mmCIF file of C-alpha atoms in Angstrom:
data_model
loop_
_atom_site.group_PDB
_atom_site.id
_atom_site.type_symbol
_atom_site.label_atom_id
_atom_site.label_comp_id
_atom_site.label_asym_id
_atom_site.label_seq_id
_atom_site.Cartn_x
_atom_site.Cartn_y
_atom_site.Cartn_z
ATOM 1 C CA MET M 1 32.739 10.650 44.164
ATOM 2 C CA LYS M 2 34.207 9.497 47.544
ATOM 3 C CA LEU M 3 32.045 10.055 50.639
ATOM 4 C CA SER M 4 33.915 11.495 53.656
ATOM 5 C CA ARG M 5 31.066 12.497 55.930
ATOM 6 C CA TRP M 6 29.987 9.834 58.456
ATOM 7 C CA PHE M 7 28.550 9.993 61.933
ATOM 8 C CA TRP M 8 28.500 7.594 64.848
ATOM 9 C CA GLY M 9 25.244 6.365 66.206
ATOM 10 C CA SER M 10 24.400 3.796 68.859
ATOM 11 C CA PHE M 11 21.557 1.609 69.992
ATOM 12 C CA ARG M 12 21.079 -0.916 72.797
ATOM 13 C CA VAL M 13 20.724 -4.648 72.312
ATOM 14 C CA GLY M 14 19.956 -6.322 75.618
ATOM 15 C CA ASN M 15 22.577 -4.990 78.106
ATOM 16 C CA ARG M 16 24.978 -3.867 75.425
ATOM 17 C CA ARG M 17 25.244 -0.535 73.687
ATOM 18 C CA ILE M 18 26.491 -1.011 70.117
ATOM 19 C CA LYS M 19 28.139 1.757 68.047
ATOM 20 C CA VAL M 20 27.564 1.689 64.302
ATOM 21 C CA LYS M 21 28.945 3.760 61.431
ATOM 22 C CA ILE M 22 25.972 5.186 59.581
ATOM 23 C CA LEU M 23 26.020 7.035 56.241
ATOM 24 C CA SER M 24 24.801 10.528 56.767
ATOM 25 C CA LEU M 25 21.357 10.809 55.266
ATOM 26 C CA PHE M 26 21.944 14.492 54.795
ATOM 27 C CA PHE M 27 24.907 14.044 52.501
ATOM 28 C CA LEU M 28 23.301 11.131 50.689
ATOM 29 C CA SER M 29 20.265 13.252 49.912
ATOM 30 C CA LEU M 30 22.514 16.096 48.799
ATOM 31 C CA LEU M 31 24.344 13.758 46.423
ATOM 32 C CA VAL M 32 21.089 12.568 44.878
ATOM 33 C CA LEU M 33 19.867 16.124 44.368
ATOM 34 C CA ILE M 34 23.118 17.194 42.704
ATOM 35 C CA SER M 35 23.088 14.171 40.428
ATOM 36 C CA CYS M 36 19.502 14.783 39.342
ATOM 37 C CA LYS M 37 20.244 18.428 38.663
ATOM 38 C CA ASN M 38 23.145 17.598 36.354
ATOM 39 C CA VAL M 39 21.281 14.956 34.295
ATOM 40 C CA THR M 40 18.898 16.059 31.552
ATOM 41 C CA LEU M 41 16.544 13.331 30.459
ATOM 42 C CA THR M 42 15.996 13.635 26.692
ATOM 43 C CA PRO M 43 13.502 11.204 25.190
ATOM 44 C CA PRO M 44 14.865 9.412 22.129
ATOM 45 C CA LYS M 45 13.805 11.064 18.875
ATOM 46 C CA THR M 46 11.720 8.758 16.723
ATOM 47 C CA GLU M 47 12.263 9.110 12.993
ATOM 48 C CA SER M 48 9.132 9.360 10.874
ATOM 49 C CA PRO M 49 8.721 6.684 8.211
ATOM 50 C CA PRO M 50 8.747 7.790 4.557
ATOM 51 C CA LEU M 51 5.529 9.146 3.115
ATOM 52 C CA LYS M 52 4.136 6.467 0.819
ATOM 53 C CA VAL M 53 2.907 8.129 -2.373
ATOM 54 C CA ALA M 54 1.449 6.409 -5.442
ATOM 55 C CA TYR M 55 1.387 7.809 -8.979
ATOM 56 C CA ASN M 56 0.868 6.687 -12.554
ATOM 57 C CA ALA M 57 2.012 7.613 -16.078
ATOM 58 C CA TRP M 58 -0.129 10.743 -16.473
ATOM 59 C CA PRO M 59 2.313 13.594 -17.324
ATOM 60 C CA GLY M 60 0.903 15.894 -14.655
ATOM 61 C CA PHE M 61 1.922 13.403 -11.969
ATOM 62 C CA LEU M 62 5.532 13.043 -13.045
ATOM 63 C CA PRO M 63 6.961 15.901 -10.932
ATOM 64 C CA VAL M 64 6.995 13.360 -8.080
ATOM 65 C CA ALA M 65 9.568 11.283 -10.007
ATOM 66 C CA LEU M 66 11.567 14.407 -10.791
ATOM 67 C CA ALA M 67 11.521 15.554 -7.150
ATOM 68 C CA GLN M 68 12.824 12.164 -6.096
ATOM 69 C CA GLU M 69 15.564 12.023 -8.735
ATOM 70 C CA LYS M 70 16.746 15.610 -8.146
ATOM 71 C CA GLY M 71 16.748 15.162 -4.369
ATOM 72 C CA PHE M 72 14.172 17.886 -3.767
ATOM 73 C CA PHE M 73 12.371 15.838 -1.129
ATOM 74 C CA ALA M 74 15.612 15.395 0.805
ATOM 75 C CA GLN M 75 16.371 19.113 0.456
ATOM 76 C CA GLN M 76 13.004 19.954 1.982
ATOM 77 C CA GLY M 77 13.504 17.502 4.843
ATOM 78 C CA VAL M 78 11.015 14.752 4.071
ATOM 79 C CA LYS M 79 11.486 11.114 3.137
ATOM 80 C CA VAL M 80 9.218 9.851 0.374
ATOM 81 C CA GLU M 81 8.728 6.334 -0.953
ATOM 82 C CA THR M 82 7.042 6.340 -4.355
ATOM 83 C CA PHE M 83 4.950 3.600 -5.943
ATOM 84 C CA TYR M 84 4.451 3.659 -9.705
ATOM 85 C CA SER M 85 1.635 1.759 -11.393
ATOM 86 C CA GLU M 86 -0.422 1.991 -14.569
ATOM 87 C CA ASP M 87 -3.445 0.436 -12.861
ATOM 88 C CA THR M 88 -5.484 3.458 -11.727
ATOM 89 C CA MET M 89 -8.350 1.424 -10.326
ATOM 90 C CA ALA M 90 -5.985 -0.589 -8.146
ATOM 91 C CA GLN M 91 -4.407 2.642 -6.898
ATOM 92 C CA MET M 92 -7.820 3.999 -5.945
ATOM 93 C CA ALA M 93 -8.626 0.810 -4.038
ATOM 94 C CA ASP M 94 -5.240 0.701 -2.297
ATOM 95 C CA PHE M 95 -5.412 4.353 -1.295
ATOM 96 C CA GLY M 96 -8.935 3.917 0.024
ATOM 97 C CA ALA M 97 -7.720 0.925 2.038
ATOM 98 C CA GLY M 98 -4.932 2.999 3.622
ATOM 99 C CA ASN M 99 -2.026 1.315 1.832
ATOM 100 C CA TYR M 100 -0.687 4.695 0.690
ATOM 101 C CA ASP M 101 -0.380 7.983 2.564
ATOM 102 C CA GLY M 102 -0.959 10.003 -0.585
ATOM 103 C CA VAL M 103 -1.911 9.517 -4.199
ATOM 104 C CA THR M 104 -2.072 11.473 -7.458
ATOM 105 C CA LEU M 105 -5.363 10.974 -9.268
ATOM 106 C CA ALA M 106 -7.933 12.832 -11.316
ATOM 107 C CA MET M 107 -10.164 14.877 -9.050
ATOM 108 C CA GLY M 108 -13.150 12.829 -10.189
ATOM 109 C CA SER M 109 -11.449 9.638 -9.000
ATOM 110 C CA ILE M 110 -10.675 11.187 -5.621
ATOM 111 C CA GLY M 111 -14.340 12.163 -5.406
ATOM 112 C CA ILE M 112 -15.280 8.489 -5.697
ATOM 113 C CA VAL M 113 -12.726 7.499 -3.049
ATOM 114 C CA SER M 114 -13.895 10.215 -0.651
ATOM 115 C CA GLY M 115 -17.509 9.193 -1.207
ATOM 116 C CA LYS M 116 -16.628 5.908 0.505
ATOM 117 C CA ASN M 117 -13.928 7.293 2.822
ATOM 118 C CA PRO M 118 -14.649 10.948 3.698
ATOM 119 C CA ASP M 119 -11.344 11.358 5.566
ATOM 120 C CA VAL M 120 -9.424 12.326 2.423
ATOM 121 C CA GLN M 121 -7.997 15.768 1.702
ATOM 122 C CA ILE M 122 -6.835 17.344 -1.551
ATOM 123 C CA ILE M 123 -3.886 19.623 -0.728
ATOM 124 C CA PHE M 124 -3.100 20.904 -4.230
ATOM 125 C CA ALA M 125 -3.917 20.441 -7.899
ATOM 126 C CA THR M 126 -1.185 18.968 -10.066
ATOM 127 C CA ASP M 127 -2.567 20.049 -13.451
ATOM 128 C CA ARG M 128 -5.577 20.557 -15.673
ATOM 129 C CA SER M 129 -6.166 18.415 -18.720
ATOM 130 C CA ALA M 130 -6.286 20.663 -21.782
ATOM 131 C CA GLY M 131 -6.306 18.146 -24.613
ATOM 132 C CA ALA M 132 -4.314 15.192 -23.290
ATOM 133 C CA ASP M 133 -7.458 13.283 -22.239
ATOM 134 C CA ALA M 134 -9.363 11.999 -25.235
ATOM 135 C CA ILE M 135 -12.008 9.735 -26.681
ATOM 136 C CA VAL M 136 -10.277 7.518 -29.217
ATOM 137 C CA ALA M 137 -11.884 5.138 -31.673
ATOM 138 C CA GLN M 138 -11.366 2.639 -34.460
ATOM 139 C CA SER M 139 -10.420 4.127 -37.818
ATOM 140 C CA ASN M 140 -13.880 3.565 -39.369
ATOM 141 C CA ILE M 141 -15.499 5.839 -36.767
ATOM 142 C CA THR M 142 -15.015 9.356 -38.062
ATOM 143 C CA SER M 143 -17.325 11.417 -35.841
ATOM 144 C CA VAL M 144 -19.012 11.359 -32.442
ATOM 145 C CA ALA M 145 -22.323 10.718 -34.221
ATOM 146 C CA ASP M 146 -20.890 7.421 -35.480
ATOM 147 C CA LEU M 147 -20.692 6.201 -31.873
ATOM 148 C CA LYS M 148 -24.452 5.627 -31.715
ATOM 149 C CA GLY M 149 -25.038 1.961 -30.953
ATOM 150 C CA LYS M 150 -21.340 1.372 -30.276
ATOM 151 C CA THR M 151 -19.500 0.171 -27.166
ATOM 152 C CA ILE M 152 -17.307 2.698 -25.362
ATOM 153 C CA GLY M 153 -14.813 1.780 -22.666
ATOM 154 C CA THR M 154 -14.239 4.137 -19.745
ATOM 155 C CA GLY M 155 -13.797 4.160 -16.012
ATOM 156 C CA LEU M 156 -17.404 3.861 -14.889
ATOM 157 C CA GLY M 157 -18.289 5.838 -11.815
ATOM 158 C CA GLY M 158 -15.283 8.101 -12.295
ATOM 159 C CA PHE M 159 -14.239 11.234 -14.169
ATOM 160 C CA GLY M 160 -14.081 9.311 -17.448
ATOM 161 C CA GLU M 161 -17.798 8.589 -17.427
ATOM 162 C CA LEU M 162 -18.586 12.285 -16.945
ATOM 163 C CA PHE M 163 -16.155 13.157 -19.739
ATOM 164 C CA VAL M 164 -17.854 10.709 -22.124
ATOM 165 C CA ALA M 165 -21.327 11.924 -21.097
ATOM 166 C CA THR M 166 -20.258 15.531 -21.715
ATOM 167 C CA MET M 167 -18.922 14.651 -25.178
ATOM 168 C CA LEU M 168 -22.141 12.872 -26.111
ATOM 169 C CA GLU M 169 -24.292 15.727 -24.838
ATOM 170 C CA LYS M 170 -22.287 18.274 -26.857
ATOM 171 C CA ASN M 171 -23.018 16.198 -29.965
ATOM 172 C CA GLY M 172 -26.720 15.540 -29.479
ATOM 173 C CA LEU M 173 -26.426 12.073 -27.942
ATOM 174 C CA THR M 174 -26.838 10.605 -24.451
ATOM 175 C CA THR M 175 -25.393 7.609 -22.656
ATOM 176 C CA ASP M 176 -28.575 5.732 -23.597
ATOM 177 C CA ASP M 177 -27.421 5.850 -27.229
ATOM 178 C CA VAL M 178 -24.256 3.840 -26.498
ATOM 179 C CA THR M 179 -23.089 0.952 -24.349
ATOM 180 C CA LEU M 180 -20.615 1.944 -21.659
ATOM 181 C CA ILE M 181 -18.357 -0.710 -20.134
ATOM 182 C CA ASN M 182 -15.770 -0.406 -17.407
ATOM 183 C CA VAL M 183 -12.224 -0.294 -18.842
ATOM 184 C CA ASP M 184 -9.182 1.387 -17.308
ATOM 185 C CA GLY M 185 -7.330 3.862 -19.509
ATOM 186 C CA ASP M 186 -4.196 1.775 -19.984
ATOM 187 C CA LYS M 187 -6.275 -1.121 -21.397
ATOM 188 C CA ILE M 188 -8.043 0.987 -24.059
ATOM 189 C CA PRO M 189 -5.452 0.590 -26.891
ATOM 190 C CA ALA M 190 -5.467 -3.202 -26.720
ATOM 191 C CA GLN M 191 -9.276 -3.480 -26.508
ATOM 192 C CA ILE M 192 -9.827 -1.133 -29.459
ATOM 193 C CA LYS M 193 -7.313 -3.133 -31.488
ATOM 194 C CA SER M 194 -9.006 -6.431 -30.592
ATOM 195 C CA GLY M 195 -12.487 -5.081 -31.343
ATOM 196 C CA GLU M 196 -13.832 -5.614 -27.826
ATOM 197 C CA ILE M 197 -14.767 -1.931 -27.844
ATOM 198 C CA GLN M 198 -15.155 0.494 -30.738
ATOM 199 C CA ALA M 199 -14.080 3.569 -28.752
ATOM 200 C CA GLY M 200 -12.670 4.430 -25.372
ATOM 201 C CA GLN M 201 -11.697 7.225 -23.034
ATOM 202 C CA THR M 202 -8.012 7.419 -22.140
ATOM 203 C CA TRP M 203 -5.035 9.759 -21.865
ATOM 204 C CA GLU M 204 -1.437 10.111 -22.881
ATOM 205 C CA PRO M 205 0.617 8.081 -23.588
ATOM 206 C CA TYR M 206 -2.226 5.683 -24.493
ATOM 207 C CA VAL M 207 -3.880 8.128 -26.905
ATOM 208 C CA SER M 208 -0.742 8.121 -29.024
ATOM 209 C CA GLN M 209 -0.637 4.323 -28.907
ATOM 210 C CA VAL M 210 -4.131 4.113 -30.430
ATOM 211 C CA VAL M 211 -3.290 6.620 -33.152
ATOM 212 C CA LYS M 212 -0.056 4.786 -34.038
ATOM 213 C CA SER M 213 -2.059 1.567 -34.365
ATOM 214 C CA GLY M 214 -4.371 3.141 -36.932
ATOM 215 C CA GLY M 215 -7.080 4.523 -34.673
ATOM 216 C CA ARG M 216 -8.182 8.125 -34.392
ATOM 217 C CA THR M 217 -8.950 10.804 -31.822
ATOM 218 C CA LEU M 218 -12.604 11.912 -31.773
ATOM 219 C CA PHE M 219 -12.782 14.334 -28.854
ATOM 220 C CA THR M 220 -10.298 15.882 -26.442
ATOM 221 C CA SER M 221 -10.374 17.679 -23.111
ATOM 222 C CA ASP M 222 -9.522 21.036 -24.672
ATOM 223 C CA LYS M 223 -13.255 21.175 -25.492
ATOM 224 C CA THR M 224 -14.139 20.772 -21.791
ATOM 225 C CA PRO M 225 -11.948 23.354 -19.984
ATOM 226 C CA GLY M 226 -11.608 22.754 -16.263
ATOM 227 C CA LEU M 227 -13.590 19.503 -16.311
ATOM 228 C CA ILE M 228 -10.598 17.247 -15.610
ATOM 229 C CA PRO M 229 -8.277 18.669 -12.955
ATOM 230 C CA ASP M 230 -5.786 16.278 -11.395
ATOM 231 C CA VAL M 231 -4.842 16.474 -7.751
ATOM 232 C CA MET M 232 -2.584 15.400 -4.905
ATOM 233 C CA ALA M 233 -4.543 13.906 -2.031
ATOM 234 C CA PHE M 234 -3.527 12.593 1.384
ATOM 235 C CA ARG M 235 -5.376 10.592 3.987
ATOM 236 C CA GLY M 236 -6.770 12.875 6.668
ATOM 237 C CA ILE M 237 -4.896 11.139 9.483
ATOM 238 C CA VAL M 238 -1.581 11.819 7.702
ATOM 239 C CA VAL M 239 -2.457 15.497 7.246
ATOM 240 C CA ARG M 240 -3.285 15.836 10.937
ATOM 241 C CA GLU M 241 -0.405 13.808 12.397
ATOM 242 C CA ARG M 242 2.382 14.769 9.959
ATOM 243 C CA PRO M 243 1.639 18.319 8.748
ATOM 244 C CA GLU M 244 5.328 19.285 8.528
ATOM 245 C CA ASP M 245 6.076 16.320 6.262
ATOM 246 C CA VAL M 246 3.076 17.087 4.051
ATOM 247 C CA ARG M 247 4.120 20.738 3.824
ATOM 248 C CA ALA M 248 7.689 19.705 2.913
ATOM 249 C CA PHE M 249 6.310 17.341 0.275
ATOM 250 C CA ALA M 250 4.320 20.193 -1.286
ATOM 251 C CA ARG M 251 7.385 22.478 -1.301
ATOM 252 C CA ALA M 252 9.451 19.819 -3.077
ATOM 253 C CA TRP M 253 6.651 19.159 -5.584
ATOM 254 C CA PHE M 254 6.427 22.795 -6.658
ATOM 255 C CA GLN M 255 10.213 22.969 -6.736
ATOM 256 C CA ALA M 256 10.091 20.098 -9.252
ATOM 257 C CA VAL M 257 7.335 21.796 -11.274
ATOM 258 C CA ASP M 258 9.353 25.014 -11.576
ATOM 259 C CA TYR M 259 12.488 23.079 -12.470
ATOM 260 C CA TRP M 260 10.730 21.017 -15.156
ATOM 261 C CA LYS M 261 9.171 24.065 -16.796
ATOM 262 C CA ALA M 262 12.558 25.788 -16.916
ATOM 263 C CA ASN M 263 14.475 22.660 -18.019
ATOM 264 C CA LEU M 264 12.046 20.682 -20.154
ATOM 265 C CA LYS M 265 14.534 18.487 -22.042
ATOM 266 C CA GLU M 266 16.636 17.632 -18.998
ATOM 267 C CA GLY M 267 13.507 17.077 -16.922
ATOM 268 C CA ASN M 268 12.146 14.639 -19.500
ATOM 269 C CA GLU M 269 15.424 12.738 -19.485
ATOM 270 C CA LEU M 270 15.519 12.447 -15.706
ATOM 271 C CA ILE M 271 11.913 11.266 -15.523
ATOM 272 C CA ALA M 272 12.546 8.767 -18.320
ATOM 273 C CA LYS M 273 15.500 7.440 -16.340
ATOM 274 C CA VAL M 274 13.279 6.837 -13.299
ATOM 275 C CA LEU M 275 10.502 5.167 -15.309
ATOM 276 C CA LYS M 276 12.943 3.322 -17.617
ATOM 277 C CA ILE M 277 11.269 4.634 -20.764
ATOM 278 C CA SER M 278 12.323 6.750 -23.720
ATOM 279 C CA PRO M 279 12.377 10.536 -23.114
ATOM 280 C CA GLU M 280 10.508 10.981 -26.406
ATOM 281 C CA THR M 281 7.428 9.368 -24.876
ATOM 282 C CA ILE M 282 7.161 12.089 -22.211
ATOM 283 C CA SER M 283 5.224 15.191 -23.210
ATOM 284 C CA LEU M 284 3.305 17.966 -21.469
ATOM 285 C CA GLU M 285 1.319 18.698 -24.614
ATOM 286 C CA GLY M 286 -2.321 19.065 -23.641
ATOM 287 C CA VAL M 287 -1.424 19.258 -19.945
ATOM 288 C CA GLU M 288 -1.511 22.530 -18.011
ATOM 289 C CA LEU M 289 0.994 21.932 -15.216
ATOM 290 C CA LEU M 290 0.064 24.053 -12.183
ATOM 291 C CA ASN M 291 2.558 25.858 -9.964
ATOM 292 C CA LEU M 292 1.968 27.390 -6.525
ATOM 293 C CA ASN M 293 0.428 30.625 -7.831
ATOM 294 C CA ASP M 294 -1.862 28.682 -10.180
ATOM 295 C CA ASN M 295 -3.018 26.612 -7.229
ATOM 296 C CA LEU M 296 -3.788 29.634 -5.082
ATOM 297 C CA LYS M 297 -6.170 30.745 -7.830
ATOM 298 C CA THR M 298 -7.757 27.370 -8.447
ATOM 299 C CA PHE M 299 -8.417 26.887 -4.723
ATOM 300 C CA THR M 300 -10.525 30.057 -4.694
ATOM 301 C CA PRO M 301 -14.275 29.365 -4.378
ATOM 302 C CA GLY M 302 -16.267 30.438 -7.426
ATOM 303 C CA ASN M 303 -18.519 29.387 -10.277
ATOM 304 C CA THR M 304 -15.916 29.310 -13.023
ATOM 305 C CA THR M 305 -14.132 26.332 -14.577
ATOM 306 C CA ASP M 306 -10.884 27.508 -12.961
ATOM 307 C CA SER M 307 -12.219 26.834 -9.452
ATOM 308 C CA LEU M 308 -11.862 23.383 -7.917
ATOM 309 C CA TYR M 309 -14.925 24.121 -5.807
ATOM 310 C CA HIS M 310 -17.004 24.536 -8.957
ATOM 311 C CA THR M 311 -15.635 21.367 -10.549
ATOM 312 C CA ALA M 312 -16.031 19.345 -7.344
ATOM 313 C CA GLN M 313 -19.692 20.339 -7.265
ATOM 314 C CA LEU M 314 -20.143 19.144 -10.858
ATOM 315 C CA TYR M 315 -18.744 15.751 -9.928
ATOM 316 C CA SER M 316 -20.783 15.552 -6.747
ATOM 317 C CA ASN M 317 -24.004 16.221 -8.658
ATOM 318 C CA PHE M 318 -23.073 13.719 -11.388
ATOM 319 C CA TYR M 319 -22.141 10.941 -8.969
ATOM 320 C CA ILE M 320 -25.300 11.383 -6.934
ATOM 321 C CA ARG M 321 -27.339 11.213 -10.131
ATOM 322 C CA THR M 322 -25.588 8.071 -11.388
ATOM 323 C CA GLY M 323 -25.330 6.349 -8.008
ATOM 324 C CA GLY M 324 -21.551 6.586 -7.805
ATOM 325 C CA ILE M 325 -21.753 7.968 -4.251
ATOM 326 C CA ALA M 326 -24.461 7.752 -1.621
ATOM 327 C CA ARG M 327 -24.216 11.321 -0.315
ATOM 328 C CA PRO M 328 -22.956 14.651 -1.693
ATOM 329 C CA LEU M 329 -19.246 15.362 -1.407
ATOM 330 C CA GLU M 330 -18.250 17.481 1.594
ATOM 331 C CA ILE M 331 -16.335 19.873 -0.624
ATOM 332 C CA ASN M 332 -15.110 22.241 2.098
ATOM 333 C CA LYS M 333 -13.558 19.283 3.909
ATOM 334 C CA LEU M 334 -12.261 17.632 0.756
ATOM 335 C CA LEU M 335 -10.340 20.740 -0.376
ATOM 336 C CA ASN M 336 -7.646 21.829 2.082
ATOM 337 C CA ALA M 337 -5.908 25.041 1.041
ATOM 338 C CA ALA M 338 -3.987 25.433 4.313
ATOM 339 C CA PHE M 339 -0.720 24.047 2.936
ATOM 340 C CA LEU M 340 -0.826 26.316 -0.123
ATOM 341 C CA LYS M 341 -1.374 29.354 2.082
ATOM 342 C CA ALA M 342 1.504 28.291 4.333
ATOM 343 C CA LEU M 343 3.819 27.997 1.317
ATOM 344 C CA GLN M 344 2.694 31.397 0.085
ATOM 345 C CA LYS M 345 3.804 32.945 3.380
ATOM 346 C CA GLY M 346 7.207 31.242 3.021
#
């Protein structure tokens, strides 16, 4: 813009009066005001990093792989980076250390994590074990009674220990009648085969591996309804700072659940492609996959095995008794139904 408004001014230096051409302050100010009015300052939009979510081979956790492969996360507007591992104990430690934003684990395992780091929130349940978790044993052990004096491998201080204790109690034994050692579920087949343990607590696909190697199944989770729910948990800071991303993640998850139930064969093939395994090794047998409506029911407080509040209290009492946690679980803080209710409203 060319300025055309000037005025003459003068001032005296010694005996001389000097004329100078001075830019009109009035028009300069006007120019500045006009310029400011026409410029809108928009701060640069920062893009959120992907949600880092860890999962393992448990069938109830595999919708995360399906959601990634089908592009459901992208459809719902959230970026997700997934981390697959068969080492559950390492996942628990890494999640507790803040290396992941979210993790899929058995509710009992999350209870242990939250006992050390209370700022953890369960936003939905992925499934309930209805036979896929099991106590497996060497072929010469034909009944639970035969376990007396034997060594059983399980995840000590976690849901597996409660599962084993419940099995023993139902069959007239206690944990004092056996030796319990700490073994992660994916290591059970090899340790039974080598004789390091005579029995162990594990899940699919490791149960099938033991049976194929000549072992047997002694006890399954269909005899303990509601005892082993599996969940999706996020760190509290992620829930508070990125609620829209967490909500989008939940929408995509349930989209994957509905798709898998309606397209079982194709879903198995897509998941197998992601995990680089055979589709025949993927099965939902013994796993009750939970959709949005199922979750709305299971997040209802009550004293039945369908309620997560009831089950969380069982774990809290057990862990306090065995020294797994130092203080009772803050169940109302641990269970966050807000995202489920938001999805229900649409």
